[in-house]
């Protein structure tokens, strides 16, 4: 810092506080207008965050200059200003155009006069973000259509029924014909309910007539006249029927709310404390968007009535969404915001790292998809939001605050610590999405923009975020990734077997991580991803998953994201395998020596019963040097093992569980490097396996056990004289899930 400063006079309003020197922090001088530092006001006091930590978070490394009083007595006005700012965590604000220059009181190791750092930030941003950081609160932005709701009018129902009927007429594949017929039936049933609502203001729900309830819409700023809407809520079915314009029955809308919304909503405002400030960004028309949000937040707990017009942001169809547009009134910094949306590409490139992409909500095409996963989609979103908030403020507290308190006036600007960003804790999703069981996802399930505008205006017209997809959806020969939207999948398209249909369905990549987080939350155990540095040319990143400090999965990939996703998937498989396969049997014939070894854990994940030889630590060079083919082989074995274990579980009685043991009998001699496993049920050996890896041996044993159980199951079915099986074997009826 140059020792030749620019002399300036400091004013608070029209009161002169004294003389100071301004020292630029770079090679360019930073003169205040007319060499006068005119303070317009003091910022609000901060309860827990020093001002420099707030400024570094919302405007990193924005220190324009340093200001030092030329002299100051104990009673000087400039010293009083300094002490007030320093002790109460306030700043002195100088407004210059659309910027605020914040004078931050800094301790000094040398100077005996008041010293300040001067930081520049967009006008109004400091005050709004100060409150959020003090309350440990971030911002969350929701999309509406196909993210939280799917809405239809009579016209949109008719269009979808007509299009689907045409496709059914020319469909030759029996499975797709069956799937589309079931989808058509769901559309027709909901259309009939909407028709009843329009004509009678009542619907028949399972033989019971349900009439409308008049719901008053809270008044909005600007003196809008009172609106009362006739609404039917079928709570158990997540269905709401409403009328955008109560005077026009053709504006009636049938709305399906996404399951688990209540779980996510209750997390955001748990015990009256806001964890997130909530916003909505949609391509729908405003009146429609306001009503859809009212259905989701009827008591206005997430967005108050006075904030509604500012926080429900409607973007013109065809435009890209942006956090800058959402926060145009300088209410939050994008670094402190995350987005929940079913599409990534509709957001500006710079905002995409802050978007958590959820699979599109498809209640007609695949109604079972929402609850088929271990953790519902919106519960995954809740867990992601929890993880983002926890990671952000852990970095803020443990790194930023600690280092800010160590800084003095004499420090260089580059000594400022890194500030957290929501994108650091949120993995952006792949945009590739695939259908569930029907390759031809025909139609978006909600209203498209042109249909809504035609049916609901004047005086009100609806928009919908499907406008950009509409043209492609009319063609049966080509589909974009967004149109084939049921589940998102990771780059290597991991898959699982649907237990009901027997068809392959692809899991969204975020679910692996979300499920792990949910397991950890329920077990009160910490789930941690830790990078392992490697030197492989093909696989640059290695990540391991720790579950309460125990390593339960390892993944490798060309990107950190790929490695993390693979580690999460492998960890899930290991946890599932431990829970299903290694739990001690509850029946009386089990080996009681296993009780102490495996039943003492509180979280329900039980260990294998193996020789007490500690695992050798995995060396970093071994991880880095592992070939892609070896990884794929291990992943395939894990997938086959999971499928085999599922088959075994289906053939076991309720309460019966299998046990894997790796202690070879004395009569067996293993070659060097070979592993042995045997599968037991109620003390009887069902299968044995030997392999060059533990996974291979375990898989062989499990496959033999499955064959044994199937053979026993089949023989008993054929035996008309036998009424019961031996105690160790399952009954003739598979256990129903």
PDB file of C-alpha atoms in Angstrom, residues 423-570:
ATOM      1  CA  UNK A 423     -22.935 -24.162  -6.247  1.00  0.00           C
ATOM      2  CA  UNK A 424     -20.060 -25.636  -4.206  1.00  0.00           C
ATOM      3  CA  UNK A 425     -22.512 -27.972  -2.466  1.00  0.00           C
ATOM      4  CA  UNK A 426     -24.942 -28.695  -5.289  1.00  0.00           C
ATOM      5  CA  UNK A 427     -24.077 -31.047  -8.127  1.00  0.00           C
ATOM      6  CA  UNK A 428     -25.730 -29.979 -11.358  1.00  0.00           C
ATOM      7  CA  UNK A 429     -27.540 -32.876 -12.998  1.00  0.00           C
ATOM      8  CA  UNK A 430     -27.067 -34.428 -16.409  1.00  0.00           C
ATOM      9  CA  UNK A 431     -29.754 -33.315 -18.814  1.00  0.00           C
ATOM     10  CA  UNK A 432     -30.264 -36.768 -20.340  1.00  0.00           C
ATOM     11  CA  UNK A 433     -33.581 -38.224 -19.248  1.00  0.00           C
ATOM     12  CA  UNK A 434     -35.283 -41.397 -20.347  1.00  0.00           C
ATOM     13  CA  UNK A 435     -38.746 -42.908 -20.209  1.00  0.00           C
ATOM     14  CA  UNK A 436     -39.871 -45.447 -17.653  1.00  0.00           C
ATOM     15  CA  UNK A 437     -41.390 -48.320 -19.619  1.00  0.00           C
ATOM     16  CA  UNK A 438     -42.840 -46.760 -22.746  1.00  0.00           C
ATOM     17  CA  UNK A 439     -40.286 -45.460 -25.232  1.00  0.00           C
ATOM     18  CA  UNK A 440     -42.735 -42.982 -26.683  1.00  0.00           C
ATOM     19  CA  UNK A 441     -43.512 -40.313 -24.125  1.00  0.00           C
ATOM     20  CA  UNK A 442     -46.196 -38.609 -26.168  1.00  0.00           C
ATOM     21  CA  UNK A 443     -47.400 -35.430 -24.557  1.00  0.00           C
ATOM     22  CA  UNK A 444     -46.572 -33.067 -21.750  1.00  0.00           C
ATOM     23  CA  UNK A 445     -49.016 -33.768 -18.950  1.00  0.00           C
ATOM     24  CA  UNK A 446     -49.980 -30.198 -18.087  1.00  0.00           C
ATOM     25  CA  UNK A 447     -51.399 -27.385 -20.177  1.00  0.00           C
ATOM     26  CA  UNK A 448     -49.186 -25.875 -22.848  1.00  0.00           C
ATOM     27  CA  UNK A 449     -48.969 -22.141 -23.282  1.00  0.00           C
ATOM     28  CA  UNK A 450     -51.090 -21.737 -26.410  1.00  0.00           C
ATOM     29  CA  UNK A 451     -53.908 -23.950 -25.072  1.00  0.00           C
ATOM     30  CA  UNK A 452     -53.970 -22.170 -21.733  1.00  0.00           C
ATOM     31  CA  UNK A 453     -54.052 -18.755 -23.350  1.00  0.00           C
ATOM     32  CA  UNK A 454     -56.898 -19.830 -25.614  1.00  0.00           C
ATOM     33  CA  UNK A 455     -59.024 -21.356 -22.858  1.00  0.00           C
ATOM     34  CA  UNK A 456     -58.410 -19.009 -19.950  1.00  0.00           C
ATOM     35  CA  UNK A 457     -58.474 -15.519 -21.489  1.00  0.00           C
ATOM     36  CA  UNK A 458     -60.017 -13.053 -21.356  1.00  0.00           C
ATOM     37  CA  UNK A 459     -60.048 -11.959 -18.602  1.00  0.00           C
ATOM     38  CA  UNK A 460     -57.392 -14.426 -17.482  1.00  0.00           C
ATOM     39  CA  UNK A 461     -55.041 -16.539 -19.584  1.00  0.00           C
ATOM     40  CA  UNK A 462     -52.693 -19.196 -18.339  1.00  0.00           C
ATOM     41  CA  UNK A 463     -49.192 -19.982 -19.447  1.00  0.00           C
ATOM     42  CA  UNK A 464     -47.250 -23.133 -18.905  1.00  0.00           C
ATOM     43  CA  UNK A 465     -43.638 -24.107 -19.019  1.00  0.00           C
ATOM     44  CA  UNK A 466     -44.292 -26.684 -21.726  1.00  0.00           C
ATOM     45  CA  UNK A 467     -44.458 -24.077 -24.513  1.00  0.00           C
ATOM     46  CA  UNK A 468     -40.917 -24.698 -25.711  1.00  0.00           C
ATOM     47  CA  UNK A 469     -41.576 -28.435 -25.867  1.00  0.00           C
ATOM     48  CA  UNK A 470     -44.930 -28.237 -27.681  1.00  0.00           C
ATOM     49  CA  UNK A 471     -43.716 -28.329 -31.275  1.00  0.00           C
ATOM     50  CA  UNK A 472     -41.522 -31.369 -30.779  1.00  0.00           C
ATOM     51  CA  UNK A 473     -44.197 -33.179 -28.814  1.00  0.00           C
ATOM     52  CA  UNK A 474     -46.595 -33.152 -31.768  1.00  0.00           C
ATOM     53  CA  UNK A 475     -44.189 -35.402 -33.686  1.00  0.00           C
ATOM     54  CA  UNK A 476     -44.050 -39.098 -32.859  1.00  0.00           C
ATOM     55  CA  UNK A 477     -40.771 -39.649 -34.632  1.00  0.00           C
ATOM     56  CA  UNK A 478     -38.381 -37.409 -32.730  1.00  0.00           C
ATOM     57  CA  UNK A 479     -38.194 -36.483 -29.087  1.00  0.00           C
ATOM     58  CA  UNK A 480     -35.837 -34.221 -27.170  1.00  0.00           C
ATOM     59  CA  UNK A 481     -34.358 -35.201 -23.824  1.00  0.00           C
ATOM     60  CA  UNK A 482     -36.714 -32.855 -22.013  1.00  0.00           C
ATOM     61  CA  UNK A 483     -39.758 -34.470 -23.620  1.00  0.00           C
ATOM     62  CA  UNK A 484     -38.697 -37.990 -22.669  1.00  0.00           C
ATOM     63  CA  UNK A 485     -38.874 -36.894 -19.070  1.00  0.00           C
ATOM     64  CA  UNK A 486     -39.545 -39.394 -16.351  1.00  0.00           C
ATOM     65  CA  UNK A 487     -36.239 -40.003 -14.587  1.00  0.00           C
ATOM     66  CA  UNK A 488     -32.934 -38.276 -14.941  1.00  0.00           C
ATOM     67  CA  UNK A 489     -29.966 -40.556 -15.232  1.00  0.00           C
ATOM     68  CA  UNK A 490     -26.259 -40.198 -14.745  1.00  0.00           C
ATOM     69  CA  UNK A 491     -23.803 -40.335 -17.640  1.00  0.00           C
ATOM     70  CA  UNK A 492     -23.339 -44.091 -17.479  1.00  0.00           C
ATOM     71  CA  UNK A 493     -27.121 -44.750 -17.276  1.00  0.00           C
ATOM     72  CA  UNK A 494     -27.312 -46.816 -14.127  1.00  0.00           C
ATOM     73  CA  UNK A 495     -30.423 -48.951 -13.969  1.00  0.00           C
ATOM     74  CA  UNK A 496     -32.471 -51.174 -11.718  1.00  0.00           C
ATOM     75  CA  UNK A 497     -35.193 -53.796 -12.109  1.00  0.00           C
ATOM     76  CA  UNK A 498     -38.740 -52.678 -11.452  1.00  0.00           C
ATOM     77  CA  UNK A 499     -40.169 -55.304  -9.137  1.00  0.00           C
ATOM     78  CA  UNK A 500     -43.748 -54.822 -10.315  1.00  0.00           C
ATOM     79  CA  UNK A 501     -43.397 -54.713 -14.110  1.00  0.00           C
ATOM     80  CA  UNK A 502     -40.136 -56.603 -14.592  1.00  0.00           C
ATOM     81  CA  UNK A 503     -38.921 -53.813 -16.873  1.00  0.00           C
ATOM     82  CA  UNK A 504     -35.788 -51.767 -16.520  1.00  0.00           C
ATOM     83  CA  UNK A 505     -36.240 -48.259 -15.137  1.00  0.00           C
ATOM     84  CA  UNK A 506     -33.484 -45.707 -14.802  1.00  0.00           C
ATOM     85  CA  UNK A 507     -32.831 -44.004 -11.515  1.00  0.00           C
ATOM     86  CA  UNK A 508     -32.072 -40.276 -11.366  1.00  0.00           C
ATOM     87  CA  UNK A 509     -28.424 -39.794 -10.502  1.00  0.00           C
ATOM     88  CA  UNK A 510     -29.224 -37.498  -7.587  1.00  0.00           C
ATOM     89  CA  UNK A 511     -31.261 -40.220  -5.884  1.00  0.00           C
ATOM     90  CA  UNK A 512     -28.188 -42.272  -4.999  1.00  0.00           C
ATOM     91  CA  UNK A 513     -26.819 -39.388  -2.977  1.00  0.00           C
ATOM     92  CA  UNK A 514     -30.266 -38.394  -1.673  1.00  0.00           C
ATOM     93  CA  UNK A 515     -30.996 -41.910  -0.426  1.00  0.00           C
ATOM     94  CA  UNK A 516     -27.657 -42.056   1.373  1.00  0.00           C
ATOM     95  CA  UNK A 517     -28.382 -38.737   3.054  1.00  0.00           C
ATOM     96  CA  UNK A 518     -31.826 -39.935   4.117  1.00  0.00           C
ATOM     97  CA  UNK A 519     -30.365 -43.143   5.592  1.00  0.00           C
ATOM     98  CA  UNK A 520     -27.790 -41.121   7.483  1.00  0.00           C
ATOM     99  CA  UNK A 521     -30.436 -38.729   8.774  1.00  0.00           C
ATOM    100  CA  UNK A 522     -32.646 -41.554  10.039  1.00  0.00           C
ATOM    101  CA  UNK A 523     -29.728 -43.351  11.642  1.00  0.00           C
ATOM    102  CA  UNK A 524     -28.248 -40.137  13.079  1.00  0.00           C
ATOM    103  CA  UNK A 525     -25.010 -40.963  11.267  1.00  0.00           C
ATOM    104  CA  UNK A 526     -22.826 -38.632   9.234  1.00  0.00           C
ATOM    105  CA  UNK A 527     -22.494 -39.399   5.509  1.00  0.00           C
ATOM    106  CA  UNK A 528     -19.328 -37.896   4.044  1.00  0.00           C
ATOM    107  CA  UNK A 529     -17.767 -37.932   0.577  1.00  0.00           C
ATOM    108  CA  UNK A 530     -13.978 -37.723   0.596  1.00  0.00           C
ATOM    109  CA  UNK A 531     -11.740 -37.286  -2.436  1.00  0.00           C
ATOM    110  CA  UNK A 532      -8.730 -39.557  -2.926  1.00  0.00           C
ATOM    111  CA  UNK A 533      -6.057 -38.130  -5.194  1.00  0.00           C
ATOM    112  CA  UNK A 534      -4.841 -40.454  -7.940  1.00  0.00           C
ATOM    113  CA  UNK A 535      -2.554 -40.315 -10.947  1.00  0.00           C
ATOM    114  CA  UNK A 536      -4.395 -42.456 -13.503  1.00  0.00           C
ATOM    115  CA  UNK A 537      -4.629 -40.907 -16.957  1.00  0.00           C
ATOM    116  CA  UNK A 538      -8.032 -42.429 -17.635  1.00  0.00           C
ATOM    117  CA  UNK A 539      -9.698 -41.948 -14.264  1.00  0.00           C
ATOM    118  CA  UNK A 540      -8.644 -38.660 -12.746  1.00  0.00           C
ATOM    119  CA  UNK A 541     -10.846 -38.680  -9.656  1.00  0.00           C
ATOM    120  CA  UNK A 542     -11.476 -41.139  -6.837  1.00  0.00           C
ATOM    121  CA  UNK A 543     -14.071 -40.599  -4.119  1.00  0.00           C
ATOM    122  CA  UNK A 544     -14.894 -42.702  -1.076  1.00  0.00           C
ATOM    123  CA  UNK A 545     -18.061 -42.597   1.028  1.00  0.00           C
ATOM    124  CA  UNK A 546     -17.779 -42.634   4.807  1.00  0.00           C
ATOM    125  CA  UNK A 547     -20.741 -43.662   6.954  1.00  0.00           C
ATOM    126  CA  UNK A 548     -19.954 -42.610  10.537  1.00  0.00           C
ATOM    127  CA  UNK A 549     -16.215 -42.772   9.655  1.00  0.00           C
ATOM    128  CA  UNK A 550     -16.508 -46.276   8.119  1.00  0.00           C
ATOM    129  CA  UNK A 551     -15.786 -46.551   4.407  1.00  0.00           C
ATOM    130  CA  UNK A 552     -18.780 -48.121   2.655  1.00  0.00           C
ATOM    131  CA  UNK A 553     -18.184 -47.287  -1.008  1.00  0.00           C
ATOM    132  CA  UNK A 554     -15.565 -46.165  -3.533  1.00  0.00           C
ATOM    133  CA  UNK A 555     -16.048 -44.612  -6.961  1.00  0.00           C
ATOM    134  CA  UNK A 556     -13.759 -43.491  -9.768  1.00  0.00           C
ATOM    135  CA  UNK A 557     -14.361 -41.377 -12.844  1.00  0.00           C
ATOM    136  CA  UNK A 558     -13.075 -38.843 -15.293  1.00  0.00           C
ATOM    137  CA  UNK A 559     -14.845 -36.095 -13.369  1.00  0.00           C
ATOM    138  CA  UNK A 560     -15.380 -35.587  -9.654  1.00  0.00           C
ATOM    139  CA  UNK A 561     -19.124 -35.778 -10.210  1.00  0.00           C
ATOM    140  CA  UNK A 562     -18.872 -39.123 -11.993  1.00  0.00           C
ATOM    141  CA  UNK A 563     -16.687 -40.522  -9.221  1.00  0.00           C
ATOM    142  CA  UNK A 564     -19.026 -39.246  -6.525  1.00  0.00           C
ATOM    143  CA  UNK A 565     -22.094 -40.738  -8.179  1.00  0.00           C
ATOM    144  CA  UNK A 566     -20.402 -44.106  -8.596  1.00  0.00           C
ATOM    145  CA  UNK A 567     -19.245 -44.042  -4.978  1.00  0.00           C
ATOM    146  CA  UNK A 568     -22.799 -43.264  -3.820  1.00  0.00           C
ATOM    147  CA  UNK A 569     -24.247 -46.084  -5.901  1.00  0.00           C
ATOM    148  CA  UNK A 570     -21.701 -48.605  -4.623  1.00  0.00           C
TER     149      UNK A 570
END
